[in-house]
Amino acid sequence: MSDVADRVKKIVVEHLGVEEDKVTENASFIDDLGADSLDTVELVMAFEEEFGCEIPDDAAEKILTVKDAIDFIEKANS
Amino acid sequence: MRRVVVTGIGAVTPLASGAQNTWQKLLAGQSGIKNIDTFDVSDIPAKIAGLVPRGQGDGLFNAEDHVSVKDMKKMDDFIVYGIAAADQALADSGWKPETDEDQENTGVLIGSGIGGLPKISEATELVNNGKTRRVSPFFIPSCLINLVSGQVSIKHGLKGPNHAVVTACSTGAHAIGDASRMIMLGDADVMVAGGAEAAVCRLGMAGFAAARALSTGYNDTPTEASRPWDEGRDGFVMGEGAGCVVLEEYEHAKARGARIYAEVGGYGMSGDAYHITAPAADGNGGFRSMRNALRNAGVNPEDVDYVNAHGTSTPLGDEIELGAVKRLFGDHSSKLSMSSTKSATGHLLGAAGAIEAVFSILAIYEGVVAPTLNLQNPSEACKGMDLVPLEAKQRKVNVALSNSFGFGGTNASLVFKGV
């Protein structure tokens, strides 16, 4: 697993208060991890902070799963 | 009109978490006031406050007992305290509505004087430093005053009236009075009512200090700073916490065999129409508030055994309230007992009226009145009155009156009766 994936999962566990093993790459923040729309806004802010990147609103709307987040960040940082 | 009784109590105060834990410390003459060590007060003249004792163990406040770590960031401390006091009061009452009908007949009315000042202050700093995008999506709901009622309703599934009062230091009393009327008028059978406050932060301390409202002469001896009616008093001491009661329609409480602490006998209100922070010099606002409450309760002044005074320890306010009490009660003022529990807790602003209602209810239920700490040199005006100096006093209390007066000249008085 990549370093980015580890860090993303750690943030998800901390912010959503879910068990680590539930945070699989295909897990949906809202459907599988109990997030609401405000939680997802905060998650995106936490990713921005952690990875020093900016995630515009239209891109943030498409980040629905753990994998979406990892892919976006890896692309943004490459 | 339907009768309303108190069937549950909860309190998070500078003395302890828990109504009984707080009460025992209050009766033992302990103080919850200490030096502020949670933030920098070097440039603020008042350096002490009544702070909720945190930790794990009996009487200590552990936020995680009431709110998950995940949800904690969605609320400022006043909401956490309010949820905790409501949890305690509901557990104490044994009322756990599960059917649609019961849930729809149970409402919440918990107010706050100030709301989420610490979170407002943090978010302002982000915005002023160009970090607008770092403002949390939870910022607004974390500091809105009615979110105590909102959060409590969500946690416990209470679908009746959901309301909040904001009347500065009269908030807690107004909340309980208004909620009791909702039950009287049939809007609900049960109401969780009270007040919550957590404004002991740099912004709150600086603001009240600027208004010259706070004690500054006892920074080295914090437990002596709140001294209502004492010659040495020099301002109030900020406090934080929450108080809650479960109010219930009398027949509803009786039918389920609930413990009844006391009856909400009456409720009175008034406005000073005088000054934004100072009480009217002749005390007519407090006088009318008390008179209206007695009238509403259908009791005569001589029926009142105990007054839990607003008594904040300010040079001006304490004697004005005393004068109003003397005017209303006449000869009987030498027979009743009156104390200010702010001497031990500090002034919990929007939560004050709620915790003091709890203390008035317990005075009736247990037959003992809490002391006024630090009352060593009563001012001349106190002569002939029992202000319960220094030590608690056993005394049968059938009728208790609790006063709350707030900035803006807003006054509320509650009458509780033994059942």
Short mmCIF file of C-alpha atoms in Angstrom, two decimals:
data_model
loop_
_atom_site.label_atom_id
_atom_site.label_comp_id
_atom_site.label_asym_id
_atom_site.label_seq_id
_atom_site.Cartn_x
_atom_site.Cartn_y
_atom_site.Cartn_z
CA MET A 1 0.00 0.00 0.00
CA SER A 2 1.27 3.44 -0.86
CA ASP A 3 2.21 6.05 1.67
CA VAL A 4 -0.64 8.25 0.40
CA ALA A 5 -3.16 5.46 0.94
CA ASP A 6 -1.96 4.94 4.52
CA ARG A 7 -2.24 8.62 5.34
CA VAL A 8 -5.68 8.93 3.71
CA LYS A 9 -6.99 5.96 5.68
CA LYS A 10 -5.59 7.32 8.91
CA ILE A 11 -7.43 10.61 8.36
CA VAL A 12 -10.67 8.81 7.55
CA VAL A 13 -10.41 6.69 10.71
CA GLU A 14 -9.74 9.78 12.86
CA HIS A 15 -12.42 12.02 11.38
CA LEU A 16 -15.23 9.54 11.00
CA GLY A 17 -14.46 7.55 14.12
CA VAL A 18 -14.69 4.20 12.28
CA GLU A 19 -12.77 0.94 12.70
CA GLU A 20 -9.62 0.74 10.61
CA ASP A 21 -10.63 -2.50 8.86
CA LYS A 22 -13.81 -0.89 7.54
CA VAL A 23 -11.78 1.68 5.62
CA THR A 24 -11.19 -0.38 2.48
CA GLU A 25 -10.30 1.32 -0.80
CA ASN A 26 -13.78 0.81 -2.21
CA ALA A 27 -15.56 2.07 0.90
CA SER A 28 -17.92 4.98 0.26
CA PHE A 29 -17.70 7.73 2.85
CA ILE A 30 -21.46 8.21 2.99
CA ASP A 31 -22.83 4.74 2.24
CA ASP A 32 -20.30 2.59 4.10
CA LEU A 33 -18.62 4.80 6.68
CA GLY A 34 -21.57 6.78 8.06
CA ALA A 35 -20.44 10.22 6.92
CA ASP A 36 -22.90 13.03 6.22
CA SER A 37 -22.39 15.85 3.73
CA LEU A 38 -20.68 18.06 6.32
CA ASP A 39 -18.33 15.23 7.29
CA THR A 40 -17.21 14.88 3.66
CA VAL A 41 -16.47 18.62 3.44
CA GLU A 42 -14.34 18.32 6.55
CA LEU A 43 -12.58 15.22 5.22
CA VAL A 44 -11.57 17.05 2.08
CA MET A 45 -10.24 19.91 4.22
CA ALA A 46 -8.21 17.41 6.22
CA PHE A 47 -6.75 15.92 3.01
CA GLU A 48 -5.80 19.42 1.84
CA GLU A 49 -4.06 20.11 5.12
CA GLU A 50 -2.22 16.78 5.23
CA PHE A 51 -1.03 16.81 1.63
CA GLY A 52 -0.59 20.57 1.13
CA CYS A 53 -2.76 20.59 -1.98
CA GLU A 54 -5.92 22.40 -2.93
CA ILE A 55 -8.98 20.36 -3.84
CA PRO A 56 -11.45 22.58 -5.74
CA ASP A 57 -15.15 22.15 -4.97
CA ASP A 58 -16.00 20.51 -8.30
CA ALA A 59 -13.24 17.93 -7.76
CA ALA A 60 -14.25 17.43 -4.11
CA GLU A 61 -17.78 16.53 -5.20
CA LYS A 62 -16.37 13.57 -7.13
CA ILE A 63 -14.41 12.18 -4.17
CA LEU A 64 -16.92 9.66 -2.88
CA THR A 65 -14.74 6.73 -1.85
CA VAL A 66 -11.40 6.16 -0.18
CA LYS A 67 -9.95 5.21 -3.55
CA ASP A 68 -11.23 8.44 -5.16
CA ALA A 69 -9.33 10.41 -2.53
CA ILE A 70 -6.11 8.43 -2.94
CA ASP A 71 -6.23 8.70 -6.74
CA PHE A 72 -6.86 12.44 -6.67
CA ILE A 73 -4.04 13.13 -4.23
CA GLU A 74 -1.54 10.89 -6.02
CA LYS A 75 -2.34 12.65 -9.27
CA ALA A 76 -2.17 16.11 -7.72
CA ASN A 77 1.18 15.40 -6.10
CA SER A 78 2.83 13.73 -9.09
CA MET B 1 -54.41 24.72 34.05
CA ARG B 2 -52.33 21.54 34.06
CA ARG B 3 -49.85 21.17 36.92
CA VAL B 4 -46.13 20.78 36.21
CA VAL B 5 -43.66 18.91 38.40
CA VAL B 6 -39.92 18.27 38.37
CA THR B 7 -39.01 14.59 37.98
CA GLY B 8 -35.34 14.75 37.01
CA ILE B 9 -32.32 16.96 37.68
CA GLY B 10 -28.89 17.24 36.11
CA ALA B 11 -25.96 19.60 36.58
CA VAL B 12 -22.42 20.10 35.34
CA THR B 13 -20.84 22.81 37.44
CA PRO B 14 -17.47 24.08 38.66
CA LEU B 15 -18.07 22.00 41.78
CA ALA B 16 -18.68 18.66 40.06
CA SER B 17 -20.44 16.77 37.33
CA GLY B 18 -23.81 15.54 38.58
CA ALA B 19 -26.57 17.31 40.49
CA GLN B 20 -26.04 15.34 43.71
CA ASN B 21 -22.24 15.54 43.47
CA THR B 22 -22.53 19.29 43.08
CA TRP B 23 -25.09 19.61 45.87
CA GLN B 24 -22.96 17.69 48.38
CA LYS B 25 -19.96 19.91 47.70
CA LEU B 26 -22.12 22.99 47.88
CA LEU B 27 -23.52 21.97 51.27
CA ALA B 28 -19.99 21.19 52.48
CA GLY B 29 -19.01 24.79 51.74
CA GLN B 30 -16.58 23.99 48.94
CA SER B 31 -15.76 26.42 46.13
CA GLY B 32 -15.29 25.63 42.45
CA ILE B 33 -13.36 28.79 41.69
CA LYS B 34 -9.69 28.55 40.72
CA ASN B 35 -6.94 30.17 38.72
CA ILE B 36 -7.41 29.92 34.96
CA ASP B 37 -4.65 27.69 33.61
CA THR B 38 -6.20 26.63 30.32
CA PHE B 39 -5.37 29.82 28.40
CA ASP B 40 -3.27 32.96 28.76
CA VAL B 41 -4.72 35.57 31.10
CA SER B 42 -1.56 37.66 31.57
CA ASP B 43 -3.14 40.66 29.83
CA ILE B 44 -6.60 40.25 31.42
CA PRO B 45 -7.16 41.74 34.90
CA ALA B 46 -9.50 38.92 36.04
CA LYS B 47 -7.53 35.67 36.20
CA ILE B 48 -9.91 33.29 37.94
CA ALA B 49 -13.09 31.40 37.07
CA GLY B 50 -15.37 28.58 38.07
CA LEU B 51 -14.13 25.79 35.81
CA VAL B 52 -15.76 22.38 35.43
CA PRO B 53 -13.41 19.77 36.98
CA ARG B 54 -12.49 17.34 34.20
CA GLY B 55 -11.18 13.82 34.40
CA GLN B 56 -12.35 10.30 35.04
CA GLY B 57 -14.00 9.26 38.26
CA ASP B 58 -16.94 10.13 40.41
CA GLY B 59 -17.90 13.79 40.19
CA LEU B 60 -15.39 14.60 37.48
CA PHE B 61 -16.58 15.59 34.04
CA ASN B 62 -15.62 13.25 31.22
CA ALA B 63 -17.00 14.61 27.95
CA GLU B 64 -16.64 11.22 26.23
CA ASP B 65 -19.25 9.75 28.58
CA HIS B 66 -21.79 11.90 26.74
CA VAL B 67 -20.46 12.68 23.25
CA SER B 68 -18.34 10.57 20.89
CA VAL B 69 -14.91 11.87 19.95
CA LYS B 70 -16.12 12.13 16.35
CA ASP B 71 -19.02 14.37 17.33
CA MET B 72 -17.04 16.50 19.77
CA LYS B 73 -15.65 18.68 16.97
CA LYS B 74 -19.20 19.49 15.89
CA MET B 75 -19.99 21.32 19.10
CA ASP B 76 -18.50 23.92 21.38
CA ASP B 77 -18.21 23.14 25.09
CA PHE B 78 -21.52 24.75 26.06
CA ILE B 79 -23.31 22.16 23.93
CA VAL B 80 -21.33 19.29 25.44
CA TYR B 81 -22.19 20.51 28.96
CA GLY B 82 -25.84 20.92 27.98
CA ILE B 83 -26.04 17.39 26.55
CA ALA B 84 -24.42 16.00 29.71
CA ALA B 85 -26.82 17.81 32.05
CA ALA B 86 -29.77 16.65 29.91
CA ASP B 87 -28.47 13.05 29.89
CA GLN B 88 -28.25 13.17 33.69
CA ALA B 89 -31.69 14.70 34.15
CA LEU B 90 -33.36 12.22 31.80
CA ALA B 91 -31.63 9.25 33.46
CA ASP B 92 -32.64 10.60 36.87
CA SER B 93 -36.27 10.93 35.78
CA GLY B 94 -36.44 7.44 34.32
CA TRP B 95 -38.29 8.86 31.30
CA LYS B 96 -37.20 7.14 28.11
CA PRO B 97 -39.73 7.83 25.36
CA GLU B 98 -39.75 5.10 22.73
CA THR B 99 -43.14 5.21 21.02
CA ASP B 100 -43.93 7.89 18.45
CA GLU B 101 -46.55 9.35 20.76
CA ASP B 102 -44.22 9.61 23.76
CA GLN B 103 -41.42 11.08 21.66
CA GLU B 104 -43.75 13.66 20.13
CA ASN B 105 -44.98 14.65 23.58
CA THR B 106 -41.46 15.28 24.87
CA GLY B 107 -39.70 18.53 23.99
CA VAL B 108 -36.48 20.36 24.74
CA LEU B 109 -35.91 23.96 25.76
CA ILE B 110 -32.31 24.59 26.75
CA GLY B 111 -30.83 28.05 26.28
CA SER B 112 -27.51 29.77 26.58
CA GLY B 113 -26.61 33.36 27.29
CA ILE B 114 -23.70 33.63 24.92
CA GLY B 115 -23.23 30.41 22.96
CA GLY B 116 -20.05 29.28 21.27
CA LEU B 117 -17.72 32.17 21.96
CA PRO B 118 -14.55 30.01 21.96
CA LYS B 119 -15.35 28.56 18.53
CA ILE B 120 -16.33 31.98 17.16
CA SER B 121 -13.03 33.30 18.38
CA GLU B 122 -11.04 30.45 16.76
CA ALA B 123 -12.84 30.74 13.43
CA THR B 124 -12.39 34.51 13.38
CA GLU B 125 -8.66 34.04 13.75
CA LEU B 126 -8.58 31.72 10.73
CA VAL B 127 -10.57 34.13 8.59
CA ASN B 128 -8.48 37.13 9.64
CA ASN B 129 -5.31 35.22 8.75
CA GLY B 130 -6.45 34.42 5.23
CA LYS B 131 -7.35 30.83 6.06
CA THR B 132 -11.00 31.09 5.12
CA ARG B 133 -10.90 27.63 3.53
CA ARG B 134 -9.89 26.13 6.88
CA VAL B 135 -13.16 27.16 8.55
CA SER B 136 -14.88 23.93 9.56
CA PRO B 137 -18.23 23.00 8.02
CA PHE B 138 -19.27 22.37 11.62
CA PHE B 139 -18.40 25.89 12.76
CA ILE B 140 -21.91 27.36 12.57
CA PRO B 141 -23.79 24.43 14.15
CA SER B 142 -21.05 24.19 16.80
CA CYS B 143 -21.82 27.63 18.17
CA LEU B 144 -25.54 28.20 17.56
CA ILE B 145 -27.38 28.48 20.85
CA ASN B 146 -30.38 26.35 19.88
CA LEU B 147 -28.07 23.47 18.98
CA VAL B 148 -28.08 22.33 22.62
CA SER B 149 -31.78 21.62 22.26
CA GLY B 150 -31.15 20.25 18.77
CA GLN B 151 -28.41 17.85 19.83
CA VAL B 152 -30.35 16.66 22.89
CA SER B 153 -33.41 15.98 20.75
CA ILE B 154 -31.35 14.00 18.22
CA LYS B 155 -29.58 11.97 20.90
CA HIS B 156 -32.75 11.04 22.79
CA GLY B 157 -35.35 11.08 20.00
CA LEU B 158 -37.39 13.92 21.52
CA LYS B 159 -39.75 15.19 18.84
CA GLY B 160 -41.87 17.68 20.78
CA PRO B 161 -41.28 21.45 20.90
CA ASN B 162 -37.64 22.29 20.24
CA HIS B 163 -36.79 25.74 21.44
CA ALA B 164 -34.08 27.89 23.00
CA VAL B 165 -33.97 30.95 25.19
CA VAL B 166 -31.35 33.71 24.99
CA THR B 167 -31.78 36.22 27.79
CA ALA B 168 -28.26 36.64 29.17
CA CYS B 169 -28.10 35.66 32.83
CA SER B 170 -31.85 35.03 33.05
CA THR B 171 -31.71 32.33 30.34
CA GLY B 172 -31.86 29.24 32.58
CA ALA B 173 -34.80 30.54 34.60
CA HIS B 174 -36.68 31.72 31.52
CA ALA B 175 -36.12 28.32 29.86
CA ILE B 176 -37.60 26.44 32.80
CA GLY B 177 -40.47 28.90 33.15
CA ASP B 178 -41.31 28.90 29.45
CA ALA B 179 -41.05 25.10 29.22
CA SER B 180 -43.42 24.71 32.16
CA ARG B 181 -45.94 26.86 30.34
CA MET B 182 -45.65 24.69 27.24
CA ILE B 183 -46.68 21.75 29.40
CA MET B 184 -49.49 23.75 31.06
CA LEU B 185 -50.86 24.71 27.66
CA GLY B 186 -50.64 21.17 26.30
CA ASP B 187 -47.83 21.57 23.76
CA ALA B 188 -46.01 18.72 25.49
CA ASP B 189 -46.32 16.39 28.49
CA VAL B 190 -42.62 16.35 29.25
CA MET B 191 -39.94 19.02 28.66
CA VAL B 192 -36.19 18.86 29.18
CA ALA B 193 -35.35 22.43 30.18
CA GLY B 194 -32.34 24.38 31.35
CA GLY B 195 -29.33 26.43 30.39
CA ALA B 196 -25.74 25.84 29.31
CA GLU B 197 -22.70 28.10 29.15
CA ALA B 198 -19.00 27.85 28.38
CA ALA B 199 -17.71 31.33 27.65
CA VAL B 200 -14.64 31.23 29.87
CA CYS B 201 -12.18 31.97 27.06
CA ARG B 202 -9.91 34.92 26.26
CA LEU B 203 -12.66 36.73 24.36
CA GLY B 204 -15.29 36.20 27.07
CA MET B 205 -12.97 37.17 29.91
CA ALA B 206 -11.71 40.25 28.04
CA GLY B 207 -15.27 41.34 27.26
CA PHE B 208 -16.67 41.05 30.78
CA ALA B 209 -13.48 42.56 32.21
CA ALA B 210 -13.86 45.53 29.86
CA ALA B 211 -17.40 46.03 31.20
CA ARG B 212 -15.78 46.22 34.68
CA ALA B 213 -18.10 43.44 35.79
CA LEU B 214 -15.51 40.92 37.07
CA SER B 215 -13.74 40.50 40.39
CA THR B 216 -10.06 41.43 40.07
CA GLY B 217 -8.98 41.75 43.70
CA TYR B 218 -8.81 38.08 44.62
CA ASN B 219 -6.65 36.59 41.88
CA ASP B 220 -4.34 35.13 44.54
CA THR B 221 -7.17 33.72 46.67
CA PRO B 222 -9.72 32.56 44.06
CA THR B 223 -12.05 30.74 46.47
CA GLU B 224 -12.63 34.05 48.29
CA ALA B 225 -13.47 36.08 45.19
CA SER B 226 -17.21 35.46 44.96
CA ARG B 227 -18.62 37.04 48.14
CA PRO B 228 -22.20 38.22 47.66
CA TRP B 229 -23.34 40.95 50.11
CA ASP B 230 -19.90 41.05 51.73
CA GLU B 231 -18.28 44.47 52.15
CA GLY B 232 -15.22 43.17 50.31
CA ARG B 233 -17.00 42.13 47.12
CA ASP B 234 -15.67 43.60 43.89
CA GLY B 235 -17.44 41.93 40.97
CA PHE B 236 -18.63 38.56 39.76
CA VAL B 237 -16.56 35.51 38.87
CA MET B 238 -17.13 33.82 35.52
CA GLY B 239 -18.33 30.23 35.67
CA GLU B 240 -19.17 27.50 33.17
CA GLY B 241 -21.42 24.45 33.07
CA ALA B 242 -25.05 23.52 32.58
CA GLY B 243 -28.19 22.72 34.50
CA CYS B 244 -31.22 20.76 33.35
CA VAL B 245 -34.51 19.60 34.75
CA VAL B 246 -37.11 17.20 33.44
CA LEU B 247 -40.49 18.89 33.76
CA GLU B 248 -43.58 16.75 33.56
CA GLU B 249 -47.30 17.12 33.67
CA TYR B 250 -48.38 16.02 37.17
CA GLU B 251 -50.79 13.21 36.17
CA HIS B 252 -48.27 11.92 33.60
CA ALA B 253 -45.60 11.71 36.31
CA LYS B 254 -47.95 10.11 38.80
CA ALA B 255 -49.21 7.54 36.30
CA ARG B 256 -45.72 6.19 35.69
CA GLY B 257 -44.77 6.32 39.37
CA ALA B 258 -42.02 8.87 38.85
CA ARG B 259 -40.18 10.47 41.76
CA ILE B 260 -41.45 14.03 42.14
CA TYR B 261 -38.93 16.50 43.53
CA ALA B 262 -41.17 19.57 43.57
CA GLU B 263 -43.84 21.42 41.66
CA VAL B 264 -43.19 24.41 39.42
CA GLY B 265 -45.49 26.66 41.38
CA GLY B 266 -45.13 29.92 39.51
CA TYR B 267 -43.13 31.98 37.08
CA GLY B 268 -42.76 35.74 36.87
CA MET B 269 -41.02 38.03 34.42
CA SER B 270 -40.29 41.70 34.04
CA GLY B 271 -38.17 44.22 32.14
CA ASP B 272 -36.23 47.06 33.73
CA ALA B 273 -36.46 49.44 30.75
CA TYR B 274 -33.48 51.20 32.28
CA HIS B 275 -29.89 50.31 31.26
CA ILE B 276 -28.03 47.71 29.19
CA THR B 277 -25.94 46.34 32.06
CA ALA B 278 -26.93 48.05 35.33
CA PRO B 279 -30.07 47.08 37.25
CA ALA B 280 -32.61 49.82 37.90
CA ALA B 281 -31.44 51.56 41.07
CA ASP B 282 -34.71 51.12 42.93
CA GLY B 283 -34.80 47.39 42.16
CA ASN B 284 -38.25 47.63 40.67
CA GLY B 285 -37.46 45.11 37.91
CA GLY B 286 -36.51 42.39 40.38
CA PHE B 287 -39.36 43.38 42.65
CA ARG B 288 -41.96 43.01 39.90
CA SER B 289 -40.46 39.75 38.67
CA MET B 290 -40.69 38.22 42.16
CA ARG B 291 -44.15 39.66 42.78
CA ASN B 292 -45.43 38.29 39.48
CA ALA B 293 -44.02 34.85 40.26
CA LEU B 294 -45.70 34.75 43.68
CA ARG B 295 -48.96 35.93 42.18
CA ASN B 296 -48.74 33.31 39.45
CA ALA B 297 -48.03 30.65 42.07
CA GLY B 298 -50.91 31.80 44.23
CA VAL B 299 -48.70 32.07 47.30
CA ASN B 300 -48.32 34.94 49.74
CA PRO B 301 -44.91 36.44 50.53
CA GLU B 302 -45.04 34.95 54.03
CA ASP B 303 -45.30 31.44 52.52
CA VAL B 304 -41.79 31.68 51.07
CA ASP B 305 -39.13 29.89 53.11
CA TYR B 306 -36.08 30.22 50.88
CA VAL B 307 -34.84 32.60 48.22
CA ASN B 308 -31.98 31.55 45.94
CA ALA B 309 -30.80 35.04 45.08
CA HIS B 310 -29.33 36.25 41.83
CA GLY B 311 -26.58 37.69 44.10
CA THR B 312 -23.60 37.85 41.74
CA SER B 313 -21.17 39.61 44.13
CA THR B 314 -21.19 42.93 42.30
CA PRO B 315 -21.10 46.10 44.43
CA LEU B 316 -24.30 47.47 42.86
CA GLY B 317 -26.52 44.47 42.09
CA ASP B 318 -26.43 42.63 45.42
CA GLU B 319 -27.87 45.45 47.49
CA ILE B 320 -30.47 46.39 44.91
CA GLU B 321 -31.80 42.82 44.97
CA LEU B 322 -31.71 42.83 48.77
CA GLY B 323 -33.74 46.04 48.79
CA ALA B 324 -36.33 44.56 46.44
CA VAL B 325 -36.64 41.45 48.62
CA LYS B 326 -37.13 43.59 51.74
CA ARG B 327 -39.75 45.68 50.01
CA LEU B 328 -41.68 42.65 48.76
CA PHE B 329 -41.47 40.51 51.88
CA GLY B 330 -41.69 43.23 54.53
CA ASP B 331 -41.46 41.77 58.05
CA HIS B 332 -41.23 38.28 56.63
CA SER B 333 -37.81 39.08 55.12
CA SER B 334 -36.28 38.47 58.54
CA LYS B 335 -37.89 35.01 58.71
CA LEU B 336 -36.95 33.57 55.34
CA SER B 337 -33.49 32.31 54.40
CA MET B 338 -31.76 33.73 51.35
CA SER B 339 -28.43 32.62 49.94
CA SER B 340 -26.34 33.08 46.85
CA THR B 341 -24.87 29.84 45.57
CA LYS B 342 -22.79 31.86 43.10
CA SER B 343 -20.44 32.28 46.06
CA ALA B 344 -19.38 28.67 45.41
CA THR B 345 -19.97 28.18 41.67
CA GLY B 346 -19.23 31.61 40.25
CA HIS B 347 -21.69 33.07 37.78
CA LEU B 348 -22.68 30.56 35.09
CA LEU B 349 -24.46 33.27 33.07
CA GLY B 350 -27.07 31.50 30.91
CA ALA B 351 -26.78 28.32 32.99
CA ALA B 352 -27.04 30.10 36.36
CA GLY B 353 -30.83 30.14 36.56
CA ALA B 354 -30.94 26.43 35.72
CA ILE B 355 -28.44 25.20 38.32
CA GLU B 356 -29.97 27.52 40.88
CA ALA B 357 -33.39 26.07 40.13
CA VAL B 358 -31.85 22.66 40.86
CA PHE B 359 -30.49 23.98 44.18
CA SER B 360 -33.91 25.43 45.07
CA ILE B 361 -35.63 22.15 44.20
CA LEU B 362 -33.15 20.19 46.34
CA ALA B 363 -33.67 22.62 49.23
CA ILE B 364 -37.34 21.65 49.18
CA TYR B 365 -36.72 17.95 48.60
CA GLU B 366 -34.03 17.55 51.26
CA GLY B 367 -34.90 20.27 53.76
CA VAL B 368 -31.56 22.06 53.74
CA VAL B 369 -30.45 25.37 52.24
CA ALA B 370 -27.04 26.00 50.69
CA PRO B 371 -24.73 28.61 52.20
CA THR B 372 -23.41 31.95 51.00
CA LEU B 373 -19.65 31.49 51.14
CA ASN B 374 -17.27 34.29 52.12
CA LEU B 375 -19.97 36.38 53.76
CA GLN B 376 -17.76 37.51 56.63
CA ASN B 377 -18.57 41.21 56.76
CA PRO B 378 -22.17 41.69 55.63
CA SER B 379 -22.95 45.19 54.48
CA GLU B 380 -25.19 47.40 56.64
CA ALA B 381 -28.26 46.61 54.48
CA CYS B 382 -28.05 42.91 55.38
CA LYS B 383 -28.93 43.47 59.04
CA GLY B 384 -31.77 41.33 60.29
CA MET B 385 -31.70 38.92 57.35
CA ASP B 386 -30.62 35.29 57.27
CA LEU B 387 -28.24 35.13 54.32
CA VAL B 388 -27.03 31.66 55.37
CA PRO B 389 -23.43 32.79 55.86
CA LEU B 390 -20.62 30.24 55.45
CA GLU B 391 -22.50 27.09 56.43
CA ALA B 392 -25.50 25.20 55.08
CA LYS B 393 -28.56 25.18 57.26
CA GLN B 394 -31.19 22.54 57.94
CA ARG B 395 -34.57 24.08 57.39
CA LYS B 396 -37.89 22.82 56.15
CA VAL B 397 -38.62 24.50 52.83
CA ASN B 398 -42.12 24.31 51.40
CA VAL B 399 -41.81 27.18 48.97
CA ALA B 400 -38.60 28.39 47.30
CA LEU B 401 -38.08 31.36 45.00
CA SER B 402 -35.17 31.58 42.56
CA ASN B 403 -34.15 34.89 40.99
CA SER B 404 -32.26 35.57 37.77
CA PHE B 405 -31.57 39.02 36.35
CA GLY B 406 -29.81 39.62 33.03
CA PHE B 407 -28.08 42.28 30.97
CA GLY B 408 -30.63 44.25 29.02
CA GLY B 409 -32.79 44.48 32.13
CA THR B 410 -34.48 41.09 31.76
CA ASN B 411 -35.70 39.42 34.95
CA ALA B 412 -37.15 36.01 35.73
CA SER B 413 -38.27 34.46 39.01
CA LEU B 414 -39.34 30.86 39.56
CA VAL B 415 -41.38 29.53 42.45
CA PHE B 416 -41.06 25.86 43.42
CA LYS B 417 -43.37 24.15 45.90
CA GLY B 418 -43.14 20.91 47.81
CA VAL B 419 -45.57 18.24 46.61
#
